[in-house]
Amino acid sequence: MVVCPCSAATRSRGRRSAEPPHESTPESPMLPRRTAEWERDARARKGRDLTPADFAAETAGFWREYDMEEFAFARCDIPRVEAPNAETFARDFGRPNLPVIITGVASSWPALERWTWAALRRRFGRERVLLGKASSGSAPTTIDEFAAYAASNNEMNPRYVFDAEFEAAHPEMASEYMLPPYLSQNMFDRVPPRYRPPLEWLLLGPKRSGTFWHTDPYNTSAWNALLEGRKLWALFPRTVYAPPGVYASELPQHTVKYCSRDECRLQSAMEWIRKTLPYLAEHARPQLCVQQPGEIIFVPHGWWHMVLNLDDTVALTKNFIDENNYREMLASMLAAAEKNRGYAEVAAAFVDRWKGDRPELFTAADLRMAAEVRYEE
């Protein structure tokens, strides 16, 4: 039995009259699928035999015009909680390691108005941002150039801005949002900068862009504050070894589950949602929810997650370590140290910076490791 998370009315709104271009390679989505039905209909419209130029014209603009409301599911499997206090968050979500969408916090931030696509173009249009996909590295472009690309591209899986340096280059932006204490404390902040991995990013995601299934590095948890547009989230708990249709392995450098580079490069969030999700039984489905502007989602450490941007979106996200996941982070670092000693240095610096204030957090083995590993301040 086919199970779809959307209603019949929602499914009927999706654009199904045209056969989509072949989807298996997001970087080159315009590889058409010529069906007998398509050829018959196109020949009837033109009243003659078809040429290659006719076929290219028929498929041009398909993804740019795709109706993303097909994925705006009304069902939400992730609880929404309005402005929880620290005790409620820790009890219900932090310690149990469960996702939640937090409302009533980001909805009052100045960033909700000052970080829209239009506002960012007015303020920083000629400033450079880092544009890239995880499979192809990053390249700089300006916000104005990227906005023009977002408006005109015909890709199923457009490029995406992940910029870990933009806010630091514009410190005035830090005053335009205020996190609750349970999301603003990051135990990595005490680690010397040279051992601190990039953890915070400005995200500019065109409609249809997204990230494929992954777990976050170093067993970090994360929050994602959405400032414009809508995001469809899909999550599986850490007890699931791999999402359906995904071959997972262990990434030695991070010691977290991941989707192999070649496989992830050849798939996109929209392709998985269109081709795999409808055929899953209820017990095999991920948790799904559409995040709205002004909402913050908490993604627990070790959880598989995938994101599809239903609109042009702006978001701020940060990975972090707290008392609920620091042990898993240390285990990740020490396991990765078997391949690269630098990870042991990170773990030793972390223990050294916290053992004075919080000795109860560490075992005798942790303290011996920190004493044996030499690292630069």
Coordinates of C-alpha atoms in Angstrom, one line a residue:
M1 CA 0.0 0.0 0.0
V2 CA 1.3 3.4 -1.0
V3 CA 1.3 5.9 1.9
C4 CA 1.6 9.6 1.1
P5 CA 1.8 12.2 3.9
C6 CA -0.2 14.8 2.0
S7 CA -3.9 14.9 1.4
A8 CA -5.5 14.0 -1.9
A9 CA -6.2 17.7 -2.4
T10 CA -2.6 18.6 -1.8
R11 CA -1.4 15.9 -4.2
S12 CA -3.7 17.1 -6.9
R13 CA -2.1 20.6 -6.7
G14 CA 1.3 19.2 -7.7
R15 CA 2.3 19.6 -11.3
R16 CA 1.7 16.2 -12.8
S17 CA 0.6 17.0 -16.4
A18 CA 4.2 17.1 -17.7
E19 CA 6.8 14.3 -17.5
P20 CA 9.7 15.7 -15.4
P21 CA 13.3 15.6 -16.7
H22 CA 15.3 12.7 -15.5
E23 CA 16.3 13.4 -11.9
S24 CA 19.2 11.1 -11.1
T25 CA 21.8 13.8 -11.6
P26 CA 20.9 17.1 -9.9
E27 CA 23.9 18.9 -11.4
S28 CA 22.5 18.2 -14.9
P29 CA 18.7 18.0 -14.4
M30 CA 17.8 18.6 -18.0
L31 CA 18.4 15.1 -19.2
P32 CA 14.9 14.4 -20.6
R33 CA 12.9 11.3 -20.4
R34 CA 11.3 10.9 -23.8
T35 CA 8.2 8.8 -23.3
A36 CA 5.8 7.6 -26.1
E37 CA 3.0 9.6 -24.5
W38 CA 5.2 12.8 -24.4
E39 CA 6.1 12.4 -28.1
R40 CA 2.5 11.8 -29.1
D41 CA 1.3 14.9 -27.3
A42 CA 4.1 17.1 -28.4
R43 CA 3.7 16.0 -32.1
A44 CA 0.0 16.8 -31.9
R45 CA 0.7 20.2 -30.5
K46 CA 3.1 21.1 -33.2
G47 CA 1.5 19.2 -36.1
R48 CA 4.8 17.8 -37.4
D49 CA 7.7 15.5 -36.4
L50 CA 9.9 16.7 -33.6
T51 CA 13.4 18.0 -33.7
P52 CA 16.0 18.2 -30.8
A53 CA 15.2 21.9 -30.5
D54 CA 11.6 21.1 -29.9
F55 CA 12.4 18.7 -27.2
A56 CA 14.7 21.2 -25.4
A57 CA 12.0 23.9 -25.6
E58 CA 9.4 21.5 -24.1
T59 CA 11.6 20.8 -21.1
A60 CA 12.9 24.3 -20.6
G61 CA 11.7 25.9 -17.4
F62 CA 10.2 22.7 -15.9
W63 CA 11.9 22.9 -12.5
R64 CA 11.7 26.7 -12.3
E65 CA 7.9 26.5 -12.6
Y66 CA 7.5 23.4 -10.4
D67 CA 4.7 23.7 -7.9
M68 CA 6.4 23.2 -4.5
E69 CA 3.0 23.2 -2.7
E70 CA 3.1 19.5 -3.5
F71 CA 5.4 19.2 -0.5
A72 CA 3.8 21.7 1.9
F73 CA 2.4 18.9 4.0
A74 CA -0.2 19.9 6.6
R75 CA 0.9 17.0 8.9
C76 CA 3.7 17.8 11.4
D77 CA 5.3 15.0 13.4
I78 CA 7.6 17.3 15.4
P79 CA 6.1 19.1 18.5
R80 CA 5.8 22.8 18.4
V81 CA 6.4 24.5 21.8
E82 CA 6.1 28.2 22.5
A83 CA 9.1 29.8 24.1
P84 CA 9.9 27.0 26.6
N85 CA 12.1 27.8 29.6
A86 CA 15.4 26.1 30.2
E87 CA 14.0 23.5 32.5
T88 CA 11.2 22.5 30.1
F89 CA 13.6 22.3 27.1
A90 CA 16.1 20.2 29.0
R91 CA 13.5 17.8 30.5
D92 CA 11.4 17.3 27.3
F93 CA 14.0 17.6 24.5
G94 CA 17.6 18.2 25.5
R95 CA 18.2 15.2 27.8
P96 CA 15.8 12.8 25.9
N97 CA 17.5 13.9 22.6
L98 CA 14.3 14.7 20.8
P99 CA 13.5 17.3 18.1
V100 CA 11.3 20.3 18.7
I101 CA 10.2 23.4 16.8
I102 CA 10.4 26.4 19.1
T103 CA 7.9 29.3 18.5
G104 CA 7.6 32.7 20.1
V105 CA 11.3 33.4 20.2
A106 CA 12.7 34.2 16.7
S107 CA 9.3 35.8 15.8
S108 CA 10.3 38.9 17.7
W109 CA 13.9 39.2 16.3
P110 CA 14.8 42.3 14.2
A111 CA 16.5 39.8 11.9
L112 CA 13.1 38.6 10.8
E113 CA 12.8 41.9 8.8
R114 CA 16.4 42.8 8.3
W115 CA 17.6 39.4 7.0
T116 CA 15.1 38.8 4.2
W117 CA 16.5 38.4 0.6
A118 CA 15.4 41.9 -0.3
A119 CA 16.8 43.4 2.9
L120 CA 20.1 41.6 2.5
R121 CA 20.4 42.8 -1.0
R122 CA 19.8 46.4 0.1
R123 CA 22.4 46.2 2.9
F124 CA 25.0 43.8 1.5
G125 CA 24.2 43.3 -2.2
R126 CA 27.8 43.6 -3.3
E127 CA 29.3 41.6 -0.4
R128 CA 30.7 38.2 -1.2
V129 CA 29.2 35.0 0.3
L130 CA 30.3 31.4 0.0
L131 CA 28.3 29.4 -2.4
G132 CA 28.6 25.6 -2.7
K133 CA 27.4 22.1 -2.3
A134 CA 29.0 19.6 0.1
S135 CA 30.0 17.5 -2.9
S136 CA 31.7 20.3 -4.9
G137 CA 33.3 22.7 -2.4
S138 CA 32.6 26.4 -2.0
A139 CA 33.0 29.3 -4.3
P140 CA 32.5 33.0 -3.6
T141 CA 29.8 35.1 -5.3
T142 CA 27.9 38.3 -4.3
I143 CA 24.5 38.4 -2.8
D144 CA 23.2 40.3 -5.8
E145 CA 24.6 37.7 -8.2
F146 CA 23.2 34.8 -6.1
A147 CA 19.8 36.4 -6.0
A148 CA 19.8 36.7 -9.8
Y149 CA 20.8 33.0 -10.0
A150 CA 18.1 32.0 -7.6
A151 CA 15.4 33.8 -9.6
S152 CA 16.4 32.4 -13.0
N153 CA 17.9 28.9 -12.5
N154 CA 16.1 25.8 -13.9
E155 CA 17.9 23.3 -11.7
M156 CA 16.1 20.6 -9.6
N157 CA 18.7 21.0 -6.9
P158 CA 20.1 24.6 -7.0
R159 CA 23.2 25.8 -5.4
Y160 CA 23.0 27.0 -1.8
V161 CA 24.9 29.6 0.3
F162 CA 26.6 28.1 3.4
D163 CA 28.7 31.0 4.8
A164 CA 30.5 30.6 8.1
E165 CA 32.2 33.9 7.9
F166 CA 29.6 36.4 6.8
E167 CA 28.2 37.3 10.3
A168 CA 31.7 37.7 11.7
A169 CA 32.5 40.1 8.9
H170 CA 29.4 42.1 9.8
P171 CA 29.3 42.2 13.6
E172 CA 26.3 44.5 13.6
M173 CA 24.2 41.5 12.7
A174 CA 24.8 39.8 16.1
S175 CA 22.6 42.4 17.7
E176 CA 19.6 41.5 15.5
Y177 CA 18.8 38.2 17.2
M178 CA 18.8 36.9 20.7
L179 CA 18.9 33.2 21.5
P180 CA 17.5 31.6 24.7
P181 CA 20.2 30.5 27.1
Y182 CA 19.7 26.8 26.4
L183 CA 20.6 27.3 22.7
S184 CA 23.3 30.0 23.2
Q185 CA 25.7 28.0 25.4
N186 CA 28.2 26.0 23.4
M187 CA 30.9 24.2 25.3
F188 CA 33.2 24.4 22.3
D189 CA 33.5 28.2 22.9
R190 CA 36.2 27.6 25.5
V191 CA 38.4 25.6 23.1
P192 CA 41.2 27.7 21.5
P193 CA 40.1 29.0 18.1
R194 CA 42.6 26.9 16.2
Y195 CA 40.9 23.8 17.5
R196 CA 37.3 25.0 17.0
P197 CA 35.6 23.8 13.9
P198 CA 33.2 26.1 11.9
L199 CA 29.9 25.7 13.6
E200 CA 27.7 28.7 12.6
W201 CA 26.4 29.5 9.1
L202 CA 24.2 32.0 7.3
L203 CA 22.1 30.0 4.8
L204 CA 20.5 31.4 1.6
G205 CA 18.6 28.6 0.0
P206 CA 16.7 29.1 -3.3
K207 CA 13.4 27.3 -3.8
R208 CA 14.0 23.5 -4.5
S209 CA 17.5 23.6 -2.9
G210 CA 18.2 21.6 0.2
T211 CA 20.5 19.1 1.9
F212 CA 20.3 15.3 1.5
W213 CA 20.3 12.9 4.4
H214 CA 23.1 13.3 6.8
T215 CA 24.0 13.4 10.5
D216 CA 26.0 16.3 11.9
P217 CA 29.7 16.1 12.5
Y218 CA 31.3 15.4 15.9
N219 CA 28.0 14.3 17.3
T220 CA 26.9 18.0 17.6
S221 CA 23.3 19.0 18.1
A222 CA 22.0 22.0 16.1
W223 CA 19.4 24.7 15.9
N224 CA 18.1 26.4 12.7
A225 CA 16.3 29.7 12.9
L226 CA 14.2 30.4 9.8
L227 CA 13.9 34.0 8.9
E228 CA 12.2 33.9 5.4
G229 CA 10.4 31.2 3.4
R230 CA 9.5 27.6 4.4
K231 CA 11.6 24.5 4.9
L232 CA 10.4 20.9 4.8
W233 CA 12.3 18.9 7.4
A234 CA 12.5 15.1 7.5
L235 CA 14.2 13.3 10.4
F236 CA 15.0 9.8 11.6
P237 CA 16.2 9.1 15.1
R238 CA 19.7 8.0 15.9
T239 CA 18.5 4.4 16.4
V240 CA 17.9 4.2 12.6
Y241 CA 21.2 3.1 10.9
A242 CA 20.2 4.6 7.6
P243 CA 17.1 6.1 5.9
P244 CA 15.4 4.0 3.3
G245 CA 17.2 4.0 0.0
V246 CA 20.4 5.4 1.5
Y247 CA 23.6 3.4 1.9
A248 CA 25.3 4.6 5.1
S249 CA 28.8 4.1 6.4
E250 CA 31.0 5.4 9.1
L251 CA 33.0 8.5 8.4
P252 CA 36.4 7.9 10.1
Q253 CA 37.2 11.6 10.4
H254 CA 33.9 12.4 12.2
T255 CA 32.8 8.9 13.4
V256 CA 29.2 9.6 12.5
K257 CA 27.0 7.9 10.0
Y258 CA 26.9 9.5 6.6
C259 CA 25.7 8.9 3.1
S260 CA 28.6 8.1 0.7
R261 CA 29.8 11.0 -1.3
D262 CA 29.1 9.5 -4.7
E263 CA 25.5 8.5 -3.6
C264 CA 24.7 11.8 -2.1
R265 CA 26.1 13.7 -5.0
L266 CA 23.7 11.9 -7.3
Q267 CA 20.5 12.5 -5.2
S268 CA 18.6 15.5 -3.9
A269 CA 16.1 16.1 -1.2
M270 CA 13.3 16.6 -3.7
E271 CA 14.2 13.5 -5.6
W272 CA 14.0 11.4 -2.4
I273 CA 10.7 12.9 -1.3
R274 CA 9.1 12.4 -4.8
K275 CA 10.4 8.9 -5.4
T276 CA 10.9 7.2 -2.1
L277 CA 8.7 8.8 0.6
P278 CA 5.3 7.9 -1.1
Y279 CA 6.2 4.2 -1.0
L280 CA 7.1 3.9 2.6
A281 CA 4.9 2.1 5.1
E282 CA 3.8 4.3 8.1
H283 CA 6.3 2.7 10.5
A284 CA 9.2 3.4 8.1
R285 CA 8.4 7.1 7.4
P286 CA 10.6 9.9 8.8
Q287 CA 9.2 12.6 11.1
L288 CA 8.1 15.4 8.8
C289 CA 7.3 19.0 9.4
V290 CA 7.2 22.3 7.5
Q291 CA 9.1 25.0 9.4
Q292 CA 7.6 28.5 9.1
P293 CA 9.4 31.9 9.3
G294 CA 10.1 32.9 12.9
E295 CA 10.5 29.3 14.1
I296 CA 13.6 27.6 15.4
I297 CA 14.0 23.8 15.0
F298 CA 16.3 21.9 17.4
V299 CA 18.0 18.9 15.7
P300 CA 19.4 16.4 18.3
H301 CA 22.8 14.9 17.9
G302 CA 23.0 11.7 15.9
W303 CA 19.6 12.2 14.1
W304 CA 19.5 11.8 10.4
H305 CA 17.9 14.9 8.8
M306 CA 17.2 16.2 5.3
V307 CA 15.9 19.6 4.3
L308 CA 14.0 20.9 1.2
N309 CA 13.4 24.6 0.7
L310 CA 9.9 25.2 -0.5
D311 CA 10.5 28.9 -1.1
D312 CA 13.6 31.1 -1.3
T313 CA 14.8 31.0 2.3
V314 CA 17.1 32.7 4.7
A315 CA 18.2 31.0 7.9
L316 CA 20.8 31.0 10.6
T317 CA 22.1 27.7 12.0
K318 CA 24.6 26.6 14.6
N319 CA 25.9 23.3 15.8
F320 CA 26.9 23.0 19.4
I321 CA 28.1 20.8 22.3
D322 CA 26.4 20.8 25.7
E323 CA 26.1 18.5 28.7
N324 CA 23.8 16.2 26.7
N325 CA 26.2 15.3 23.9
Y326 CA 29.7 16.1 25.1
R327 CA 30.5 12.5 25.9
E328 CA 29.5 11.5 22.3
M329 CA 31.6 14.3 21.0
L330 CA 34.7 13.1 23.0
A331 CA 34.1 9.6 21.7
S332 CA 34.0 10.9 18.1
M333 CA 37.2 12.8 18.5
L334 CA 39.1 10.0 20.1
A335 CA 38.0 7.5 17.5
A336 CA 38.9 9.9 14.7
A337 CA 42.3 10.4 16.3
E338 CA 43.2 6.9 15.1
K339 CA 43.3 8.4 11.6
N340 CA 44.3 12.0 12.5
R341 CA 46.1 13.0 15.7
G342 CA 44.6 16.5 15.4
Y343 CA 41.3 15.2 16.8
A344 CA 43.0 14.0 20.0
E345 CA 44.3 17.6 20.4
V346 CA 40.8 18.9 20.2
A347 CA 39.6 16.5 22.8
A348 CA 42.5 17.3 25.1
A349 CA 41.9 21.0 24.8
F350 CA 38.2 20.5 25.5
V351 CA 38.9 18.5 28.7
D352 CA 41.5 21.0 29.9
R353 CA 39.2 23.9 29.5
W354 CA 36.4 22.4 31.4
K355 CA 37.9 20.1 34.1
G356 CA 38.5 23.0 36.5
D357 CA 34.9 24.2 36.6
R358 CA 33.2 20.9 36.0
P359 CA 35.4 18.0 37.1
E360 CA 32.4 15.7 37.5
L361 CA 32.0 15.7 33.7
F362 CA 35.1 13.7 33.1
T363 CA 36.4 10.2 33.9
A364 CA 39.9 9.3 35.0
A365 CA 40.6 8.1 31.4
D366 CA 39.6 11.5 30.1
L367 CA 42.0 13.2 32.4
R368 CA 44.9 10.9 31.5
M369 CA 44.2 11.4 27.8
A370 CA 44.3 15.2 28.3
A371 CA 47.6 15.0 30.3
E372 CA 49.3 12.8 27.6
V373 CA 48.3 14.8 24.5
R374 CA 50.3 17.9 23.8
Y375 CA 48.7 20.7 21.9
E376 CA 49.4 24.4 21.1
E377 CA 47.5 27.1 23.0

